[in-house]
C-alpha positions as protocol buffer text, in pm:
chain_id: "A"
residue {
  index: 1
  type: UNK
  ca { x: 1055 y: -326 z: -833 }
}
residue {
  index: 2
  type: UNK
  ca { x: 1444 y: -380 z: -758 }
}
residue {
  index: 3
  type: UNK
  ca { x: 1468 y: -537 z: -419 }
}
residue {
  index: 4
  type: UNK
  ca { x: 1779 y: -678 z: -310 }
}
residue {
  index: 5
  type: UNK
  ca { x: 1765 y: -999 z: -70 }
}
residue {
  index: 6
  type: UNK
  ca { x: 1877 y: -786 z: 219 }
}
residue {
  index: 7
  type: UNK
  ca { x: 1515 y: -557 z: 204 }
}
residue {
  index: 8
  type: UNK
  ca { x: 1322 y: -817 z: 70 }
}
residue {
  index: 9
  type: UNK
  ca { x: 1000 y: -813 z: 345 }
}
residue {
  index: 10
  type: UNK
  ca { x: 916 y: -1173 z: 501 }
}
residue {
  index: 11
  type: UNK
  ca { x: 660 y: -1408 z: 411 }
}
residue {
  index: 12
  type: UNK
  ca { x: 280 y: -1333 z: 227 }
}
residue {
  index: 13
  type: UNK
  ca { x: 163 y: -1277 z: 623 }
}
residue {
  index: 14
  type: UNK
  ca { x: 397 y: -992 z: 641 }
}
residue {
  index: 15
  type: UNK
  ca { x: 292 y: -857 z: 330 }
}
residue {
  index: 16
  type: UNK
  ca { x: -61 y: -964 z: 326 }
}
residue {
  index: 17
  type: UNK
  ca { x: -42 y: -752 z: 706 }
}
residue {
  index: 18
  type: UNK
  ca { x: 120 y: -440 z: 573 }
}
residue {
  index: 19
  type: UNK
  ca { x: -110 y: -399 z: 240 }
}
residue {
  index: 20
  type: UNK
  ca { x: -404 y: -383 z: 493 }
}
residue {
  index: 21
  type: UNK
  ca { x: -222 y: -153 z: 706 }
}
residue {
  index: 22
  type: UNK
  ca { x: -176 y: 97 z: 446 }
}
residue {
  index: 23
  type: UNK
  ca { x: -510 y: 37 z: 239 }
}
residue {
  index: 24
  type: UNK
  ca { x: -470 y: 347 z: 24 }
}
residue {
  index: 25
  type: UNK
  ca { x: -338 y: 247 z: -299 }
}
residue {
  index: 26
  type: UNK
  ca { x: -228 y: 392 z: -613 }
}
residue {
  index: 27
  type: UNK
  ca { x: -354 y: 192 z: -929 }
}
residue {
  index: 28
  type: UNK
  ca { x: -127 y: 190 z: -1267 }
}
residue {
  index: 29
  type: UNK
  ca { x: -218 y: 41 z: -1606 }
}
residue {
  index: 30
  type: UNK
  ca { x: -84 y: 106 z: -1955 }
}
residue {
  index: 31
  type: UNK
  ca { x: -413 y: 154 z: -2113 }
}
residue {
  index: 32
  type: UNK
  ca { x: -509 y: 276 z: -2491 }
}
residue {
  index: 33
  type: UNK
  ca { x: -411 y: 616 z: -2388 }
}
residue {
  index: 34
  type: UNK
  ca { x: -51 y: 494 z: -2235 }
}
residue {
  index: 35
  type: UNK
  ca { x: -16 y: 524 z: -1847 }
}
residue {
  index: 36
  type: UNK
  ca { x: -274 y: 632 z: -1646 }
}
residue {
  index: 37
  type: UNK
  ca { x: -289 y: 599 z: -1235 }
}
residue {
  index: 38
  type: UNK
  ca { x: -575 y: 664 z: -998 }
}
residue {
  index: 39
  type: UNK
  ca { x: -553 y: 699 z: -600 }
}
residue {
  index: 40
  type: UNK
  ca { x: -777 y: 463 z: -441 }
}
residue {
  index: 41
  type: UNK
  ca { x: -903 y: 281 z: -124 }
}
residue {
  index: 42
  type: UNK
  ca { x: -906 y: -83 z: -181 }
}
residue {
  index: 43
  type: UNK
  ca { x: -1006 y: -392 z: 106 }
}
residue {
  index: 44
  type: UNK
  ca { x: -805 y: -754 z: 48 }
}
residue {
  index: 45
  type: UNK
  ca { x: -994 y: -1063 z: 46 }
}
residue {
  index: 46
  type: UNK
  ca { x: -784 y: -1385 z: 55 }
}
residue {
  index: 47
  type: UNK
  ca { x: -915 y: -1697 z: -93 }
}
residue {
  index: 48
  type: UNK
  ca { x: -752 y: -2084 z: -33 }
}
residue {
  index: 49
  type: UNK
  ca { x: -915 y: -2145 z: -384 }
}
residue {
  index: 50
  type: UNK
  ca { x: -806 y: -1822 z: -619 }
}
residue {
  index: 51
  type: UNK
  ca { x: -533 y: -1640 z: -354 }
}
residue {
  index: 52
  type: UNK
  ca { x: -545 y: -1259 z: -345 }
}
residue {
  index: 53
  type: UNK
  ca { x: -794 y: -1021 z: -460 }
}
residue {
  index: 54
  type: UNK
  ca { x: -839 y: -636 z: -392 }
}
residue {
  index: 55
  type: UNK
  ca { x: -1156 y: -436 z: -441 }
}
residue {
  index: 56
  type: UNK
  ca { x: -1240 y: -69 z: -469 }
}
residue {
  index: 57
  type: UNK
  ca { x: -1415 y: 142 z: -688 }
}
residue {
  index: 58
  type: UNK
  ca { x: -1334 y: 480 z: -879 }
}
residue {
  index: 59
  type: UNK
  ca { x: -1554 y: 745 z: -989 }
}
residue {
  index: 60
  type: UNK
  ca { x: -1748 y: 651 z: -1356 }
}
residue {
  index: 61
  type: UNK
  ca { x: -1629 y: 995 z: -1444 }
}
residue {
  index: 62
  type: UNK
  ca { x: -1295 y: 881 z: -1426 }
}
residue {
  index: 63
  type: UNK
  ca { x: -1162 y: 785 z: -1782 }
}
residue {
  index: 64
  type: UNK
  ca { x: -907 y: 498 z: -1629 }
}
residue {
  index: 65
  type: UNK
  ca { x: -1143 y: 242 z: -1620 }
}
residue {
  index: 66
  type: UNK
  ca { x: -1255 y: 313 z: -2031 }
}
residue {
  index: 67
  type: UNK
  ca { x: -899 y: 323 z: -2129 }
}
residue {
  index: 68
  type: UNK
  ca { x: -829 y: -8 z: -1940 }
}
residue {
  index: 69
  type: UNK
  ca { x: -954 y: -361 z: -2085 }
}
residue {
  index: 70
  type: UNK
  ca { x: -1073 y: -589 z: -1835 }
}
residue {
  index: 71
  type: UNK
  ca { x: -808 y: -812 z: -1751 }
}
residue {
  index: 72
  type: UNK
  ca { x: -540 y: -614 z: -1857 }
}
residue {
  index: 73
  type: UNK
  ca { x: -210 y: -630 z: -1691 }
}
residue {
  index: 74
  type: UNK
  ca { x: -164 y: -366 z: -1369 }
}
residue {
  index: 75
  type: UNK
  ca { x: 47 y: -272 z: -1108 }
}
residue {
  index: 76
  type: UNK
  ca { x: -56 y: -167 z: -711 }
}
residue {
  index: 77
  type: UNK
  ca { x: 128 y: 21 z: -491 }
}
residue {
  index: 78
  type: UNK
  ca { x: 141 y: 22 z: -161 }
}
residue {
  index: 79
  type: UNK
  ca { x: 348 y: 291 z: 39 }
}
residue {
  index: 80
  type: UNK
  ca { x: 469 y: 286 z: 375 }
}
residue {
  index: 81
  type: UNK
  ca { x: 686 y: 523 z: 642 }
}
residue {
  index: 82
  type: UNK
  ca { x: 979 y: 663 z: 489 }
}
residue {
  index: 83
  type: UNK
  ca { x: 1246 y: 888 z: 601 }
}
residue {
  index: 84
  type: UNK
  ca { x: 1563 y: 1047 z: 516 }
}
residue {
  index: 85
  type: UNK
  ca { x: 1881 y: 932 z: 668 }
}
residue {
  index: 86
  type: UNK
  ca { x: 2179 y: 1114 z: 712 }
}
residue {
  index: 87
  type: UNK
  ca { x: 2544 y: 971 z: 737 }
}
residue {
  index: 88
  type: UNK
  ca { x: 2612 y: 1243 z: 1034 }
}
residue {
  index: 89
  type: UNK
  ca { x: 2392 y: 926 z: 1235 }
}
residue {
  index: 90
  type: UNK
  ca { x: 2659 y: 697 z: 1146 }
}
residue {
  index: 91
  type: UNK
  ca { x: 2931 y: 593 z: 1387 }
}
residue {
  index: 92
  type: UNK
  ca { x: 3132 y: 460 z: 1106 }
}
residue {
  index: 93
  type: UNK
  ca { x: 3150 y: 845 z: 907 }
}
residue {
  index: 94
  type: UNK
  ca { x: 3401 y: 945 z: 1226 }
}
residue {
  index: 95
  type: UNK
  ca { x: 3629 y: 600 z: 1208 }
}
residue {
  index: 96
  type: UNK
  ca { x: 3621 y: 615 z: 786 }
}
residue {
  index: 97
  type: UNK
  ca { x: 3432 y: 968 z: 681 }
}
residue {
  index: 98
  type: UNK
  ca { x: 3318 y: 708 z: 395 }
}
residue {
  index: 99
  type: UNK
  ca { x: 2924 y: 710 z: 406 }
}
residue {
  index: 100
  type: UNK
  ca { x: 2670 y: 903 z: 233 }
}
residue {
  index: 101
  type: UNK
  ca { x: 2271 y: 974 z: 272 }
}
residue {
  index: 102
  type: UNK
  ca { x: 2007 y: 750 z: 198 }
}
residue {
  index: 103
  type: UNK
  ca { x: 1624 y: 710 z: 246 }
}
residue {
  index: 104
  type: UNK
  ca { x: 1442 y: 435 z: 420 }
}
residue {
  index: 105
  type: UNK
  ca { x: 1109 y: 318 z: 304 }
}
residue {
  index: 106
  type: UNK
  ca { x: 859 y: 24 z: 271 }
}
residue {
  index: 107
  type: UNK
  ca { x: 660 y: -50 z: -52 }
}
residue {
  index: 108
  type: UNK
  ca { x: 477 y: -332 z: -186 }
}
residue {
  index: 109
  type: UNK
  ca { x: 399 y: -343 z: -567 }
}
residue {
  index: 110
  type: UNK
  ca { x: 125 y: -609 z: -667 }
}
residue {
  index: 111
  type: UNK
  ca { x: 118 y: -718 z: -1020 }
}
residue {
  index: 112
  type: UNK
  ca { x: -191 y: -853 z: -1168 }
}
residue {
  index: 113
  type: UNK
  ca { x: -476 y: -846 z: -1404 }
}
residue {
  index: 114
  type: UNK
  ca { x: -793 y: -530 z: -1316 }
}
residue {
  index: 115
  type: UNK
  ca { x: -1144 y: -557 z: -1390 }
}
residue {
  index: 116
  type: UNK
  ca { x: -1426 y: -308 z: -1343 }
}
residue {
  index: 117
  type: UNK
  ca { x: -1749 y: -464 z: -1238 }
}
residue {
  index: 118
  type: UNK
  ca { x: -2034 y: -243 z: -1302 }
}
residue {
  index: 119
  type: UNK
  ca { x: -2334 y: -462 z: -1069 }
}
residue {
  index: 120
  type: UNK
  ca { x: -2497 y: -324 z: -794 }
}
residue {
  index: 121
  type: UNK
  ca { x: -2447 y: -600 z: -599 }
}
residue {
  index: 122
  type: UNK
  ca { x: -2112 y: -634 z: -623 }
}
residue {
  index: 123
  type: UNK
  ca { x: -2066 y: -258 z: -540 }
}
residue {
  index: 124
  type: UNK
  ca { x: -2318 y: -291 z: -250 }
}
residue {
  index: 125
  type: UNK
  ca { x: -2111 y: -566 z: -92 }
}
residue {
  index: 126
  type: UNK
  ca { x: -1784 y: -386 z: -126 }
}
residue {
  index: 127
  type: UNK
  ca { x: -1890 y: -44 z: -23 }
}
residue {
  index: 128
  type: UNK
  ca { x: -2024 y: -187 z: 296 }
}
residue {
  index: 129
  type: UNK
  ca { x: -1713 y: -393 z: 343 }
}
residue {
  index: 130
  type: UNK
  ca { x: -1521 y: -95 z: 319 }
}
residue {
  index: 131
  type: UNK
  ca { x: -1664 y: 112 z: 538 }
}
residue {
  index: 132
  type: UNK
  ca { x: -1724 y: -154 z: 793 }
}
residue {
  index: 133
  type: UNK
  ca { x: -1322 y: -216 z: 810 }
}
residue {
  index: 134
  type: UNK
  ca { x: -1290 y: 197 z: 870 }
}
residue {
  index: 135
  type: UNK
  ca { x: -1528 y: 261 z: 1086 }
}
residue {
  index: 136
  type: UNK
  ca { x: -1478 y: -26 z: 1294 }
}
residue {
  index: 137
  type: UNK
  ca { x: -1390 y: 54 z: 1653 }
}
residue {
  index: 138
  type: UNK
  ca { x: -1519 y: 429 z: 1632 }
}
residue {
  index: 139
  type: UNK
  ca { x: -1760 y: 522 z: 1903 }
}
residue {
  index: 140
  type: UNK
  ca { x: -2031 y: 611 z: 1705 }
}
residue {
  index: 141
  type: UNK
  ca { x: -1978 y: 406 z: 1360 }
}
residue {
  index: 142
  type: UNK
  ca { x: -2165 y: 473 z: 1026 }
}
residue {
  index: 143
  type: UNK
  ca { x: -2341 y: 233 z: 827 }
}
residue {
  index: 144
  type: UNK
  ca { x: -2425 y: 242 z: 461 }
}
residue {
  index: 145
  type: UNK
  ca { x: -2809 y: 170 z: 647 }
}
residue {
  index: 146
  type: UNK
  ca { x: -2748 y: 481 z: 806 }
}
residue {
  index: 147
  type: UNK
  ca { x: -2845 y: 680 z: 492 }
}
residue {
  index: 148
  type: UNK
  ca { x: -3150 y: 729 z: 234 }
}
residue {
  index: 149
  type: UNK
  ca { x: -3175 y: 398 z: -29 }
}
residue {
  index: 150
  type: UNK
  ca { x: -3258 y: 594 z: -286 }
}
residue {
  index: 151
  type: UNK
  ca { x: -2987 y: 831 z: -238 }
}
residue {
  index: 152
  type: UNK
  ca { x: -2721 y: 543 z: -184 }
}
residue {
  index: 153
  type: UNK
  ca { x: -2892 y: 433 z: -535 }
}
residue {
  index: 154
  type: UNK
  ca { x: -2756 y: 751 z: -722 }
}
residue {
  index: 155
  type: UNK
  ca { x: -2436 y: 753 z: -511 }
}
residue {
  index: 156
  type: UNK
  ca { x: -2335 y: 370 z: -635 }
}
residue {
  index: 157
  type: UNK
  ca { x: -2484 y: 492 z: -990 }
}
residue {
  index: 158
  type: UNK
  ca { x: -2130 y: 764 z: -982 }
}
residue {
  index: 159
  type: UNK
  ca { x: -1907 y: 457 z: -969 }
}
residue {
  index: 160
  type: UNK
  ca { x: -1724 y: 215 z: -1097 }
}
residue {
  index: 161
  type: UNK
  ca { x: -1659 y: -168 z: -931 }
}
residue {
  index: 162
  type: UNK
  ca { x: -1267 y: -217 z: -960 }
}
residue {
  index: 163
  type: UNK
  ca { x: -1117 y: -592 z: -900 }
}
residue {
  index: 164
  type: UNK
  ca { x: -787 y: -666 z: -907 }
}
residue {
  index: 165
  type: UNK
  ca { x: -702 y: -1070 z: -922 }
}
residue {
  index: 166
  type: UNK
  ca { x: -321 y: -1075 z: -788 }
}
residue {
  index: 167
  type: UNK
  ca { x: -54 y: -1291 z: -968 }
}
residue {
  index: 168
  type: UNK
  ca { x: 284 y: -1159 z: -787 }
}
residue {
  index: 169
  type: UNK
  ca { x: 389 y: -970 z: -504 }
}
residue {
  index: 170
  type: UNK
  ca { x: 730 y: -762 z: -484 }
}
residue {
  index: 171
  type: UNK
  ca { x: 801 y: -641 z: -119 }
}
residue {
  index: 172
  type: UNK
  ca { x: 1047 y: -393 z: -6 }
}
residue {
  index: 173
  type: UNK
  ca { x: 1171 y: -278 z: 307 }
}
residue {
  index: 174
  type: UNK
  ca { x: 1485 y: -84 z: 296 }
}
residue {
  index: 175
  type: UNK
  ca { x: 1583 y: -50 z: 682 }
}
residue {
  index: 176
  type: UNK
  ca { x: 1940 y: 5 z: 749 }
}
residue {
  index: 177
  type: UNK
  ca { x: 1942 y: -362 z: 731 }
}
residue {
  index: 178
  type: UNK
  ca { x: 2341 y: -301 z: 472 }
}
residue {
  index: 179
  type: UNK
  ca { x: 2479 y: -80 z: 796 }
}
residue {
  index: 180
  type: UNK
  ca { x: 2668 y: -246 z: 1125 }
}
residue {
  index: 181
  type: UNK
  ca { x: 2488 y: -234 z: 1447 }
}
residue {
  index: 182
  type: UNK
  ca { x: 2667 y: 50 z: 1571 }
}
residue {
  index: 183
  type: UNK
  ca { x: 2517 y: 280 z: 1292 }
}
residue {
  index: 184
  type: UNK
  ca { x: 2173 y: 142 z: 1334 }
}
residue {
  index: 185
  type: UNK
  ca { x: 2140 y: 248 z: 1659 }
}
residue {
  index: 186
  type: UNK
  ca { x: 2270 y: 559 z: 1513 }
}
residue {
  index: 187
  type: UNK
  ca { x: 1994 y: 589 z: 1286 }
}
residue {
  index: 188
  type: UNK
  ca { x: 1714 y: 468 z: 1503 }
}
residue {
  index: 189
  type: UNK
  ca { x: 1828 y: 722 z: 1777 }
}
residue {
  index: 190
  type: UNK
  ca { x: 1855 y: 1005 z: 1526 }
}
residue {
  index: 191
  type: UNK
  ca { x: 1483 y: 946 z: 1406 }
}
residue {
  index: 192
  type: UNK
  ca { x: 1324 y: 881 z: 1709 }
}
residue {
  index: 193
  type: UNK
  ca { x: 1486 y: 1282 z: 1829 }
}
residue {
  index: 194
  type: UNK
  ca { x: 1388 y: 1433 z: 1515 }
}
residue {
  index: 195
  type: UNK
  ca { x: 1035 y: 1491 z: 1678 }
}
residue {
  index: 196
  type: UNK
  ca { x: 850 y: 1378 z: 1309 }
}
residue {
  index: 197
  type: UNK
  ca { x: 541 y: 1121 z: 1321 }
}
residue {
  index: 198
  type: UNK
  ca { x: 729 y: 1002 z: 1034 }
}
residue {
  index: 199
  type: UNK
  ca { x: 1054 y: 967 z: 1177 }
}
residue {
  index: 200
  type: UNK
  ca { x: 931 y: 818 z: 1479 }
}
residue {
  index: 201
  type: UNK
  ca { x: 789 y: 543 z: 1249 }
}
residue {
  index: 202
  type: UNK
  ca { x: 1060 y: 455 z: 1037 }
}
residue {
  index: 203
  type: UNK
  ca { x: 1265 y: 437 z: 1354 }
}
residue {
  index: 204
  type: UNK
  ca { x: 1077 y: 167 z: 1528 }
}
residue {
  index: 205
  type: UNK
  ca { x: 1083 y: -58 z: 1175 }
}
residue {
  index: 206
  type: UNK
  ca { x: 1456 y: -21 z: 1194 }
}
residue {
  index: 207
  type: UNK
  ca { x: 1466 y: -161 z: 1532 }
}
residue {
  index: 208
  type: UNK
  ca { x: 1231 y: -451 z: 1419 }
}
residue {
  index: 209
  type: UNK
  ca { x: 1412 y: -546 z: 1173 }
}
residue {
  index: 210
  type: UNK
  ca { x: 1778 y: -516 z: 1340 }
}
residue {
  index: 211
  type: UNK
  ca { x: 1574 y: -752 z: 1627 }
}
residue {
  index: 212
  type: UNK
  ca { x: 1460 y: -993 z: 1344 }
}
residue {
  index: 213
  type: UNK
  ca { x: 1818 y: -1003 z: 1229 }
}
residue {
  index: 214
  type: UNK
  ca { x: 1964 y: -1117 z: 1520 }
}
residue {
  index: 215
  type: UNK
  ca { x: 1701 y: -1338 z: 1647 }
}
């Protein structure tokens, strides 16, 4: 991914913090049938010893993971708020009239190598960390315990283990960190009255990162 210095996001806490904020990942590999993505849940372990690692699992029905060698090269993305912007927010289109749109967004690719572990205990482990991290907090939580073994048995039996060992990060988060102040509070005003979740969103990362910039 193209990021220029100006969007590039802040240290592997930063992006470590937002990959677990938006857990719902889209997997891409250029398998023996050419590219082929899959839409998946994944839950990131860190390790002192071996760094990065997301887990998941897709459906055995799925043909990515038989197209795919284990431990062949693939990309993970990440996608956060995003938002179109429009120059009518900018102070500087009534001084100079020379400014066009543009869209904000966040996105964090991970590069890497995938594997598909087929072990029960490995899926057992995995499935029950994932759920733990999404139910967590709820009122009245459910546990993998909660249903019938046997029928947990066949469930686990549908699915594939997928492991993805991280070797580089690229982190974007496009802002309105290029404008002058005066047309970032344009644009944070703008999206904040535009009455979109969204919006709303986008417009508070703007102000974080116009508050990073001049700290």
């Amino acid at each position: 991914m193209y990021v220029p210095p100006l969007f590039a996001m802040g240290d592997q806490t930063e992006v470590m913090a937002f990959c677990r904020a938006h857990p719902f990942a889209l997997l891409v590999t250029h398998g023996r049938d050419g590219l082929f993505a899959t839409h998946l849940p994944v839950i990131l372990k860190e390790s002192g010893e071996t760094g990065a690692t997301f887990f998941g699992h897709i459906a055995r029905a799925n043909p990515h993971w038989q197209n795919t060698d284990p431990g062949a090269e693939a990309l993970l993305v990440f996608s956060g708020p995003q938002a179109y912007v429009t120059p009518s927010w900018y102070a500087t289109k009534k001084e100079t009239a020379k400014v066009v749109p543009t869209w904000n967004y966040a996105s964090v690719h991970v590069r890497g190598q995938v594997f598909w572990p087929h072990d029960a205990d490995f899926l057992r482990e995995n499935l029950s960390d994932l759920t733990d991290r999404h139910e967590a907090g709820r009122e009245h939580p459910w546990a993998m315990a909660d249903a019938p073994e046997d029928f947990l048995g066949m469930q686990m039996r549908a699915i594939v283990g997928m492991r993805f060992a991280v070797s580089a990060f690229d982190a974007k988060m496009k802002m309105s960190q290029n404008r002058p102040a005066v047309d970032v509070d344009g644009v944070i005003s703008g999206l904040a009255a535009s009455g979109e979740a969204g919006d709303a969103a986008v417009a508070d990362l703007v102000a974080a990162r116009r508050a990073d910039r001049l700290r």
